[in-house]
mmCIF file of C-alpha atoms and ligand atoms in Angstrom:
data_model
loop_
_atom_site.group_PDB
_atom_site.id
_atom_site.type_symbol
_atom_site.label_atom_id
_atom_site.label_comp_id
_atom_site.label_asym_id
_atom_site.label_seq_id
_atom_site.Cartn_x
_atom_site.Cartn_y
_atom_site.Cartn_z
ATOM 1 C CA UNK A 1 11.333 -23.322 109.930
ATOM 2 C CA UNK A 2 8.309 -21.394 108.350
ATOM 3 C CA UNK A 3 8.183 -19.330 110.722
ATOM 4 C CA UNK A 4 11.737 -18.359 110.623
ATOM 5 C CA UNK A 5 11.628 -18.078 106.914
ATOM 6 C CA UNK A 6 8.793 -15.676 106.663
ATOM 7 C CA UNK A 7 10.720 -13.455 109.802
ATOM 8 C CA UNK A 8 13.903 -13.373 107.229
ATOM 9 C CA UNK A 9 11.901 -12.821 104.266
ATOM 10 C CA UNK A 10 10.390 -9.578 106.239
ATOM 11 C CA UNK A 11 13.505 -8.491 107.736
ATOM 12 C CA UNK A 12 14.891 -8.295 103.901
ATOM 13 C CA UNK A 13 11.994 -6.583 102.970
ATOM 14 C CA UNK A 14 12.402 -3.897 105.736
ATOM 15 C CA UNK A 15 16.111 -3.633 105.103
ATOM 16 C CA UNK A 16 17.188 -5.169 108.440
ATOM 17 C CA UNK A 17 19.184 -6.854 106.852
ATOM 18 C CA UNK A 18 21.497 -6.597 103.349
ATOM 19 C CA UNK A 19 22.143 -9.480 101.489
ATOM 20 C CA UNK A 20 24.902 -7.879 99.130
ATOM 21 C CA UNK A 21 26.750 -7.055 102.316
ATOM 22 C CA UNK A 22 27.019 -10.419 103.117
ATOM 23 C CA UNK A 23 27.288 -11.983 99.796
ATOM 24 C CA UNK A 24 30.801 -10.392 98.791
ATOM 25 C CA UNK A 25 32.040 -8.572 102.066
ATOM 26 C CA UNK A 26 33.441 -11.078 104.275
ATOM 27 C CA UNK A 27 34.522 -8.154 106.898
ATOM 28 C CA UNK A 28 31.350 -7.251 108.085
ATOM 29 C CA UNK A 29 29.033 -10.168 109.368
ATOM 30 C CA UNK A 30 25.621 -10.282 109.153
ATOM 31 C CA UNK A 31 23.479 -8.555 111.943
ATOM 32 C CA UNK A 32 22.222 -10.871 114.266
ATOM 33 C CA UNK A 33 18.884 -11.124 114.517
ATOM 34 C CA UNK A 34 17.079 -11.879 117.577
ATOM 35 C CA UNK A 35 15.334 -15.454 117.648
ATOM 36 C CA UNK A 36 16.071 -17.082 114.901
ATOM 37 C CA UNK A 37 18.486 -19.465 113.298
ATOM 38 C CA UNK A 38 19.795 -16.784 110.595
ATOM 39 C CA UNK A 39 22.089 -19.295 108.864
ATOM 40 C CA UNK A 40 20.154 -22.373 107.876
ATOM 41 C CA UNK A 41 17.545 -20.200 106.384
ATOM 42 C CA UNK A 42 20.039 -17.347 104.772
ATOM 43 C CA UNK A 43 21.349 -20.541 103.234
ATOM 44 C CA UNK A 44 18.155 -21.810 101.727
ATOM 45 C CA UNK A 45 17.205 -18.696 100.268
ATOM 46 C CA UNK A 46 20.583 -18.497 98.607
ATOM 47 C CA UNK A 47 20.895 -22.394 97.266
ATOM 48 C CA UNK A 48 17.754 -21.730 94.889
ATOM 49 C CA UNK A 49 15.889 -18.406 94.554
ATOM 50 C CA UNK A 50 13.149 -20.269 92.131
ATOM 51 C CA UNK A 51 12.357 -22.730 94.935
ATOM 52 C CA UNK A 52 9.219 -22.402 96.987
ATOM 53 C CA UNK A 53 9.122 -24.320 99.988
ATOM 54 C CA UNK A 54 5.650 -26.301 99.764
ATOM 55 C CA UNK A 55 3.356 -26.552 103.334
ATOM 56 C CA UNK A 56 0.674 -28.739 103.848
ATOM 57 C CA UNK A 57 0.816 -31.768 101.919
ATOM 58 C CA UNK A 58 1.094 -35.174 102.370
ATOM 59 C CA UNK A 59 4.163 -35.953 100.548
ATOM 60 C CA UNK A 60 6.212 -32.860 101.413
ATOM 61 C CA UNK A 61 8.412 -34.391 104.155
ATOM 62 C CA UNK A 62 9.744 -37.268 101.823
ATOM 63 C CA UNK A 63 10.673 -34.196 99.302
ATOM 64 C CA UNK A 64 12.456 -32.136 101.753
ATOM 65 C CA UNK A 65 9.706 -29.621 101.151
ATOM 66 C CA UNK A 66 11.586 -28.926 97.757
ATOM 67 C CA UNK A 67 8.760 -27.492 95.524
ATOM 68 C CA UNK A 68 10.014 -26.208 91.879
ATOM 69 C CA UNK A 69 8.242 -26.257 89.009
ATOM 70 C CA UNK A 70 11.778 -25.935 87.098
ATOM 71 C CA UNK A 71 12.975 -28.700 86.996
ATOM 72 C CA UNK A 72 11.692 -32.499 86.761
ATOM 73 C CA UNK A 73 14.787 -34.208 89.390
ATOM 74 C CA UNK A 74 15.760 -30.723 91.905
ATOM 75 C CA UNK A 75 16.646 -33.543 94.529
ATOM 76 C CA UNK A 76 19.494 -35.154 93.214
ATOM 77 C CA UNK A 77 19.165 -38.357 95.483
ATOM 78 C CA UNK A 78 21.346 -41.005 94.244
ATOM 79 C CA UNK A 79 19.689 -44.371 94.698
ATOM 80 C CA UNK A 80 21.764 -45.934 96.651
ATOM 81 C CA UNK A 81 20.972 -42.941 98.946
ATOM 82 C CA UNK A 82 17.383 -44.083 99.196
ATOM 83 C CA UNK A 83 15.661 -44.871 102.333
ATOM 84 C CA UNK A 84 15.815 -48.897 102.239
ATOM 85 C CA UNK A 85 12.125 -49.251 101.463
ATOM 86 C CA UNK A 86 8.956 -47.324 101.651
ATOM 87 C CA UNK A 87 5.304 -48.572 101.728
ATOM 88 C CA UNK A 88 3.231 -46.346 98.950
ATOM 89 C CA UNK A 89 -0.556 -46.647 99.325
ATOM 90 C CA UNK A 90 -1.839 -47.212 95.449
ATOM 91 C CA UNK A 91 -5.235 -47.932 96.055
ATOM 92 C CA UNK A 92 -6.568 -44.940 94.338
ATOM 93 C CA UNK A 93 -5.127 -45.713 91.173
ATOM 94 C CA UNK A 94 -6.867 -44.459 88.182
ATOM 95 C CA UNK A 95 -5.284 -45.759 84.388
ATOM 96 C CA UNK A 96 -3.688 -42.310 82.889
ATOM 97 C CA UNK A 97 -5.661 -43.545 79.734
ATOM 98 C CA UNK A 98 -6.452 -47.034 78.226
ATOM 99 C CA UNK A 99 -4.024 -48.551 75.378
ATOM 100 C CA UNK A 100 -1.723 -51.296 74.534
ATOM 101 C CA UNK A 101 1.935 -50.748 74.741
ATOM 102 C CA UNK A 102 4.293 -49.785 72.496
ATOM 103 C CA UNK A 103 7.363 -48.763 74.219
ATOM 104 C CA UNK A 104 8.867 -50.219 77.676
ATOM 105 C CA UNK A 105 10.570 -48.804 80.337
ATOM 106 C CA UNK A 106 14.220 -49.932 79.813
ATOM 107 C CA UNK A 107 17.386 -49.330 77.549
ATOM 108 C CA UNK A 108 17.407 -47.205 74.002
ATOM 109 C CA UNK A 109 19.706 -47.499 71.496
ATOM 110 C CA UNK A 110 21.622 -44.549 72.574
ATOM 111 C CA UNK A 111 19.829 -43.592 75.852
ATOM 112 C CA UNK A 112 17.502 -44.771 78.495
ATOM 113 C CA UNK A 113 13.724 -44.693 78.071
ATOM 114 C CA UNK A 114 12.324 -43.987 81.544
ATOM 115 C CA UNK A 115 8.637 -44.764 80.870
ATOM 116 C CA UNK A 116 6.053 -46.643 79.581
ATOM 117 C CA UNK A 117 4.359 -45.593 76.223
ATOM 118 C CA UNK A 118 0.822 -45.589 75.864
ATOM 119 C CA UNK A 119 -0.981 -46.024 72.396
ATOM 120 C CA UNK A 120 -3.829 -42.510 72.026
ATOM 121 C CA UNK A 121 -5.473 -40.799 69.499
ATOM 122 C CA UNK A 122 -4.562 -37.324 69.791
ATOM 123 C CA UNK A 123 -7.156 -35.380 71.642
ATOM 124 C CA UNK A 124 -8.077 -38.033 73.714
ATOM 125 C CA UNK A 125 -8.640 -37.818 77.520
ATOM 126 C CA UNK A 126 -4.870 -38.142 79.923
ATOM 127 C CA UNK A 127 -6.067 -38.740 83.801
ATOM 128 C CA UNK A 128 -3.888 -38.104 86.984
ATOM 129 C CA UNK A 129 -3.129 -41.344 88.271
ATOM 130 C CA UNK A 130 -3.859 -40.199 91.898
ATOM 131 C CA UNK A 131 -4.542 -37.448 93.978
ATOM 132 C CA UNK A 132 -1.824 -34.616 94.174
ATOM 133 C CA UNK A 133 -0.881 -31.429 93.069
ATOM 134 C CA UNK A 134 0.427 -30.353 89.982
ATOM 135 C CA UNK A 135 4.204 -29.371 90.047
ATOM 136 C CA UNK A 136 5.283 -28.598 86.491
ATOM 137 C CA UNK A 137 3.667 -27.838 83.330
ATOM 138 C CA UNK A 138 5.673 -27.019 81.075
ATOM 139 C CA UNK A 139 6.647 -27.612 76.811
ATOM 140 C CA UNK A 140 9.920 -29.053 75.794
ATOM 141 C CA UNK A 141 10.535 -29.177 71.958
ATOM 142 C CA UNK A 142 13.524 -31.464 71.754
ATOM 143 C CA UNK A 143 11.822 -33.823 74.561
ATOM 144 C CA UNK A 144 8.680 -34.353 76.350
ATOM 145 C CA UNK A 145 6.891 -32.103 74.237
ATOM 146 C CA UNK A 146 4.204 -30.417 76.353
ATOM 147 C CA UNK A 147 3.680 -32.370 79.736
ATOM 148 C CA UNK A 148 2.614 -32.468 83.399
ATOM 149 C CA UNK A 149 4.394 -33.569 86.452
ATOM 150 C CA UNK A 150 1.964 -34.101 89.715
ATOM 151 C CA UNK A 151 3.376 -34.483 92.791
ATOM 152 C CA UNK A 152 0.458 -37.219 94.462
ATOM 153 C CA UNK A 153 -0.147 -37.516 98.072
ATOM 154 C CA UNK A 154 0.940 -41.206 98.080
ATOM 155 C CA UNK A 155 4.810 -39.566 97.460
ATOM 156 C CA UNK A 156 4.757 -40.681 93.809
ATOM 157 C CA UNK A 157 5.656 -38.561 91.009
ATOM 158 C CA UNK A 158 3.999 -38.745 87.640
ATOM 159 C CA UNK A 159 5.233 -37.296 84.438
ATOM 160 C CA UNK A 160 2.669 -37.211 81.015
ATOM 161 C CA UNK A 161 4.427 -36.218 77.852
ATOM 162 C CA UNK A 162 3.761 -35.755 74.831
ATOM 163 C CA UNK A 163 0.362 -34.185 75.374
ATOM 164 C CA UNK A 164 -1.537 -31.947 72.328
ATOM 165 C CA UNK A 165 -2.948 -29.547 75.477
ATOM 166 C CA UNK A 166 -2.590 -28.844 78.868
ATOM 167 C CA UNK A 167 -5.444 -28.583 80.897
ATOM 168 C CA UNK A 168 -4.160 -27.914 84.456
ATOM 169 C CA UNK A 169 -2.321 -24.983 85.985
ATOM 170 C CA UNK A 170 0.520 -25.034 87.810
ATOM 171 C CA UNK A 171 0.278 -26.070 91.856
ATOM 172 C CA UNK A 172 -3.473 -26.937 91.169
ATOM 173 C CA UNK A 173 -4.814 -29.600 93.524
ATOM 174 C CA UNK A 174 -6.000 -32.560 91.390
ATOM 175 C CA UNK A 175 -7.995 -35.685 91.787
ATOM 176 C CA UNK A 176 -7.544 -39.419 91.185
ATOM 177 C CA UNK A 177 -9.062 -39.541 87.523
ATOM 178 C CA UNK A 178 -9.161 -36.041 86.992
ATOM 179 C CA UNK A 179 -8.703 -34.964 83.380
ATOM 180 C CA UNK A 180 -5.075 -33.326 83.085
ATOM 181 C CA UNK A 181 -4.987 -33.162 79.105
ATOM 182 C CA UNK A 182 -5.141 -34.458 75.998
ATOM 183 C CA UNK A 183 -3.175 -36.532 74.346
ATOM 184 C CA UNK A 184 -1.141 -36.081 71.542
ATOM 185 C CA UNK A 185 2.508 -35.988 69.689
ATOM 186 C CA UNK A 186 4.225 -33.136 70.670
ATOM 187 C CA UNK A 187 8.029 -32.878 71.043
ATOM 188 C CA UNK A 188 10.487 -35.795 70.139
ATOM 189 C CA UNK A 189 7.658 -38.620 69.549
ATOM 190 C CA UNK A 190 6.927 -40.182 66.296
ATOM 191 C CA UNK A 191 2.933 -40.915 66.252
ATOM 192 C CA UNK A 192 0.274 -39.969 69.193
ATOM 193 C CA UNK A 193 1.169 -41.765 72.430
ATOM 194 C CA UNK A 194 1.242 -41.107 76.098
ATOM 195 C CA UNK A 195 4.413 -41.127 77.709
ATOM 196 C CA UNK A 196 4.352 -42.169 80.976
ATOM 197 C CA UNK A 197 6.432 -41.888 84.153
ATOM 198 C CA UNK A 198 6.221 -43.289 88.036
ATOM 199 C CA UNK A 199 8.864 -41.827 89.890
ATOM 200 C CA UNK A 200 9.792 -41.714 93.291
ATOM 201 C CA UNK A 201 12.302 -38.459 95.053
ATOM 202 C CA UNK A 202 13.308 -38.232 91.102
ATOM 203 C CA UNK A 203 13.852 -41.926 90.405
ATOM 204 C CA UNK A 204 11.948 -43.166 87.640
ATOM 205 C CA UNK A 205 10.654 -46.929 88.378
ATOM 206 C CA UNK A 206 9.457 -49.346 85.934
ATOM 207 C CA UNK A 207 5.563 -48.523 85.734
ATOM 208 C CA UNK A 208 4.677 -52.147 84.246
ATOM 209 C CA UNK A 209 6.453 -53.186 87.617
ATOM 210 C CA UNK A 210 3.630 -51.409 89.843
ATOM 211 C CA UNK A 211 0.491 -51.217 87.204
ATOM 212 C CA UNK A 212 -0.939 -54.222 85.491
ATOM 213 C CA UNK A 213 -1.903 -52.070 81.747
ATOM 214 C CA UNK A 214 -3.934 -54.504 80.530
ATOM 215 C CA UNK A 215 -6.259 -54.538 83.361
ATOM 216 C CA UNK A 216 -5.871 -50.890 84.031
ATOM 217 C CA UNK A 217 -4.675 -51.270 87.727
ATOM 218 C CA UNK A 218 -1.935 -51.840 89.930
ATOM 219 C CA UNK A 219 -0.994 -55.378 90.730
ATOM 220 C CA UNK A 220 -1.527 -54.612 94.884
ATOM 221 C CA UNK A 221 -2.945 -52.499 96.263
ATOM 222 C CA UNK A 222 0.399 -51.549 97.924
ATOM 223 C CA UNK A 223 3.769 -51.174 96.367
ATOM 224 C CA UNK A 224 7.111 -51.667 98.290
ATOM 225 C CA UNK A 225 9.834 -49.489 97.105
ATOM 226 C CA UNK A 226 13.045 -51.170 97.846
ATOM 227 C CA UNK A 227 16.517 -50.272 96.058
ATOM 228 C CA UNK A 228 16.859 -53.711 94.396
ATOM 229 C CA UNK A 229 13.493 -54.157 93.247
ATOM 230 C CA UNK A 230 12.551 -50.797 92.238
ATOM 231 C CA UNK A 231 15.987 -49.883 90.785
ATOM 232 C CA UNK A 232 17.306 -52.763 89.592
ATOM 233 C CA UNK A 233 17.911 -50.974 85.962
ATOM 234 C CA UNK A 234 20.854 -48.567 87.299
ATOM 235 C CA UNK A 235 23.381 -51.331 85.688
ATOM 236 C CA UNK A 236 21.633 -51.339 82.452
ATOM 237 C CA UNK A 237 22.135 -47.294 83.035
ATOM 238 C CA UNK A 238 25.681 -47.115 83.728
ATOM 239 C CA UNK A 239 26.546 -50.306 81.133
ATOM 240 C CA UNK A 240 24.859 -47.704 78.556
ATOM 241 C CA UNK A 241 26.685 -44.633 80.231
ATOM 242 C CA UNK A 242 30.030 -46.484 79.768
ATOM 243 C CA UNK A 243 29.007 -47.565 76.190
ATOM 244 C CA UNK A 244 31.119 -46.478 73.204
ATOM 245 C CA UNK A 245 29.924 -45.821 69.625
ATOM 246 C CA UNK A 246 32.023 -45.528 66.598
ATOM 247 C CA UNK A 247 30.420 -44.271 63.170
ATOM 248 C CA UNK A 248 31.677 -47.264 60.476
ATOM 249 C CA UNK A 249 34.066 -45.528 57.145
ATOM 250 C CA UNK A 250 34.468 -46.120 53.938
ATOM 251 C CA UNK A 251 36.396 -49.817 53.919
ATOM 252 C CA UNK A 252 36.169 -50.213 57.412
ATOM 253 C CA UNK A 253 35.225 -54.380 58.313
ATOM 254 C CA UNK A 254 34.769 -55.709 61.643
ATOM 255 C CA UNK A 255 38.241 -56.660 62.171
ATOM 256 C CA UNK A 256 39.836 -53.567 61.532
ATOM 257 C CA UNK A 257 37.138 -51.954 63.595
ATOM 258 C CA UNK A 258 37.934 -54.223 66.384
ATOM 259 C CA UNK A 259 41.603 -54.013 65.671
ATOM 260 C CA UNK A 260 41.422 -50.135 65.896
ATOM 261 C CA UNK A 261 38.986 -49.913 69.125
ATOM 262 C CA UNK A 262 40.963 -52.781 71.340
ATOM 263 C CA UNK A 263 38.918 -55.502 70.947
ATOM 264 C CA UNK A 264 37.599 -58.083 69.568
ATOM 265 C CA UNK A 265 35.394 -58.969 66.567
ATOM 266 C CA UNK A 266 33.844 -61.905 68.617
ATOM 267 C CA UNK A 267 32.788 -59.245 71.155
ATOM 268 C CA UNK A 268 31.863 -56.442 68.617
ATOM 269 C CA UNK A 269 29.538 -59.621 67.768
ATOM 270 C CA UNK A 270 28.055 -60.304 70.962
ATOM 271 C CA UNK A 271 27.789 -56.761 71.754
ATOM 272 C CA UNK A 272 25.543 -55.706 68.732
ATOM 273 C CA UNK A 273 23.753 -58.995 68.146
ATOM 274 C CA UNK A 274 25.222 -59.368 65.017
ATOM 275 C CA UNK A 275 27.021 -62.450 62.720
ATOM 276 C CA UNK A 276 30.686 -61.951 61.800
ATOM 277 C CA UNK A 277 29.422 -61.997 58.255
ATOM 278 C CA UNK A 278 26.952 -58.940 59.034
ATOM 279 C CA UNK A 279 27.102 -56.216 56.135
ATOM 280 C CA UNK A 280 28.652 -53.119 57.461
ATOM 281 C CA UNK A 281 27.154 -49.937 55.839
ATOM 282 C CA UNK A 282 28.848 -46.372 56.026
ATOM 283 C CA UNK A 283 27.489 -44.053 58.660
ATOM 284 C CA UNK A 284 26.275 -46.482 60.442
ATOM 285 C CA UNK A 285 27.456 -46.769 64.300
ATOM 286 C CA UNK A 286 28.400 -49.836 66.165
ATOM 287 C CA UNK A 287 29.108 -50.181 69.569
ATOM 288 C CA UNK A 288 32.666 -51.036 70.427
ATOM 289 C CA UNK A 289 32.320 -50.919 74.565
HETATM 290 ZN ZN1 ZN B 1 8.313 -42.742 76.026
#
C-alpha cells in the first residue's frame, strides 16, 4: 500500500493523472494506471487530505496507520466495535508526575470527565508514560489548555492537559520518563493540575483502573483490555447523554417542576440527591431525566 501510494502521489505530481476530472466529471473515468490498485488509494487521499499515513511503528497496525495530529479521536471506533480483548505490555511505565488526586475519571455534572487529575505546581516536570511518539501538540482555550497526545508503542494513547509549556515537537520519538512539559493551568482548569488520559483506538479508560497513583505504577505488569472491563462507563455516558436539565423560575417548587416535566417529585428526588423539602433557588438547574 506504500508503495502504491507514493506511485499515485507521483503520478499527480507529473499530471498523469487529474483529480478535478474525476472529482466532478462523472463522464470521463480516471486513466488507468498500470499496476496498481487506483481506487483504494484515490480514496484515501480523498477521505482526509491532513492525514499522513504513519510507517514503522509498533502500534500503527492497531490504528489503521491513521496518523493526524488534528484531531484527538480520527478513528471513530465505537466500543462495542472493539476487538474483544487485547494484551498491552505496561511494564515500562513511568508516573506522568507524582501527586494525590483530585479529580476521577467518571461522570460531571453536565459532562463526562475522561481522566484522572493530578495535583502540580506549575512548572513542574510532566513525563511520557511510555515510549512512543508524539502525535499532537496542540493549545485549546476553552479545553485542555495546552497539551500532548503520544501515541506509545504498547498501542496506548496518552493525553496531558493543562500544561504551562510544551516541550516536545510534533511526531518526535520519546522515551519512557522523558520530560514532555511542564505543568500548569492552562485552558478550562481551576488551579495547577495534570490532566491525565489512557486511551486506547480513541477510547478513554479509567487510568486508576490500570495505574496504582499512590505507588506510582501500574497494578500488573500487563493490562487486559476487554469491552466490559475497560468500558464499563459507556452507561454512565449515555444515562448523562439522555439527561435533561431545566433552569428553576421565579415560584417554581418541585411539584410543579415535576408536574410540568412528566414526572415525579419522588424521582426529581432520587435523581438529584435531594429531600422533598430542599430549597429551590432561581437559576439554578435540576435534572428532570
Ligand atoms: Zn481533568
Amino acid at each position: 500500500m506504500t508503495c502504491c501510494y507514493k506511485q499515485l502521489l507521483a503520478a499527480l505530481t507529473f499530471g498523469l493523472i487529474t483529480v478535478s476530472a474525476t472529482a466532478n466529471d462523472k463522464d470521463k473515468k480516471i486513466p488507468p494506471f498500470p499496476g496498481i490498485d487506483t481506487t483504494s488509494v484515490y480514496r484515501e487521499l480523498l477521505i482526509d487530505e491532513t492525514d499522513d499515513l504513519m510507517e514503522n511503528h509498533p502500534a500503527g497496525d492497531i490504528y489503521n496507520n491513521i496518523w493526524t495530529s488534528t484531531r484527538l479521536n480520527p478513528y471513530k471506533i465505537p466500543v462495542d466495535s472493539l476487538p474483544d480483548s487485547v494484551r498491552i505490555d505496561l511494564s515500562k511505565f513511568v508516573v506522568p508526575v507524582t501527586g494525590y488526586i483530585t479529580s476521577r475519571f467518571g461522570p460531571r455534572r453536565y459532562r463526562y470527565h475522561y481522566g484522572t487529575d493530578i495535583k502540580l505546581q506549575t512548572g513542574d516536570s510532566v513525563l511520557s508514560s511510555f515510549s512512543g511518539k508524539v502525535r499532537i501538540t496542540d493549545y485549546d482555550r476553552h479545553g485542555y489548555g495546552h497539551y500532548v497526545v503520544i501515541r506509545h508503542d504498547n498501542g496506548l494513547e496518552t493525553v496531558y492537559a493543562h500544561l504551562s509549556k510544551v516541550l516536545v515537537a510534533l511526531d518526535q520519538t520519546v522515551e519512557a520518563g522523558e520530560l514532555i512539559g511542564l505543568g500548569g493551568n492552562t485552558g478550562r482548569s481551576t488551579g495547577s493540575h495534570l490532566h491525565y488520559e489512557i486511551r486506547f483506538l480513541g477510547n478513554a479508560m479509567n487510568p486508576e483502573k490500570i495505574i496504582d497513583f499512590e505507588k506510582g505504577m501500574p497494578f500488573m505488569h500487563e493490562y487486559l483490555i476487554t469491552k466490559n472491563e475497560s468500558f464499563y462507563y459507556q452507561k454512565e455516558v449515555k444515562a448523562m447523554a439522555a439527561a435533561k436539565y431545566y433552569k428553576i423560575r421565579n415560584g417554581d417548587n418541585l411539584s410543579r417542576i415535576a408536574a410540568r416535566n412528566g414526572t415525579s417529585v419522588r424521582a426529581l428526588c432520587r435523581l438529584n440527591g435531594i429531600s422533598p423539602k430542599k430549597v429551590l433557588r432561581v437559576g439554578q438547574r435540576i435534572r428532570v431525566r
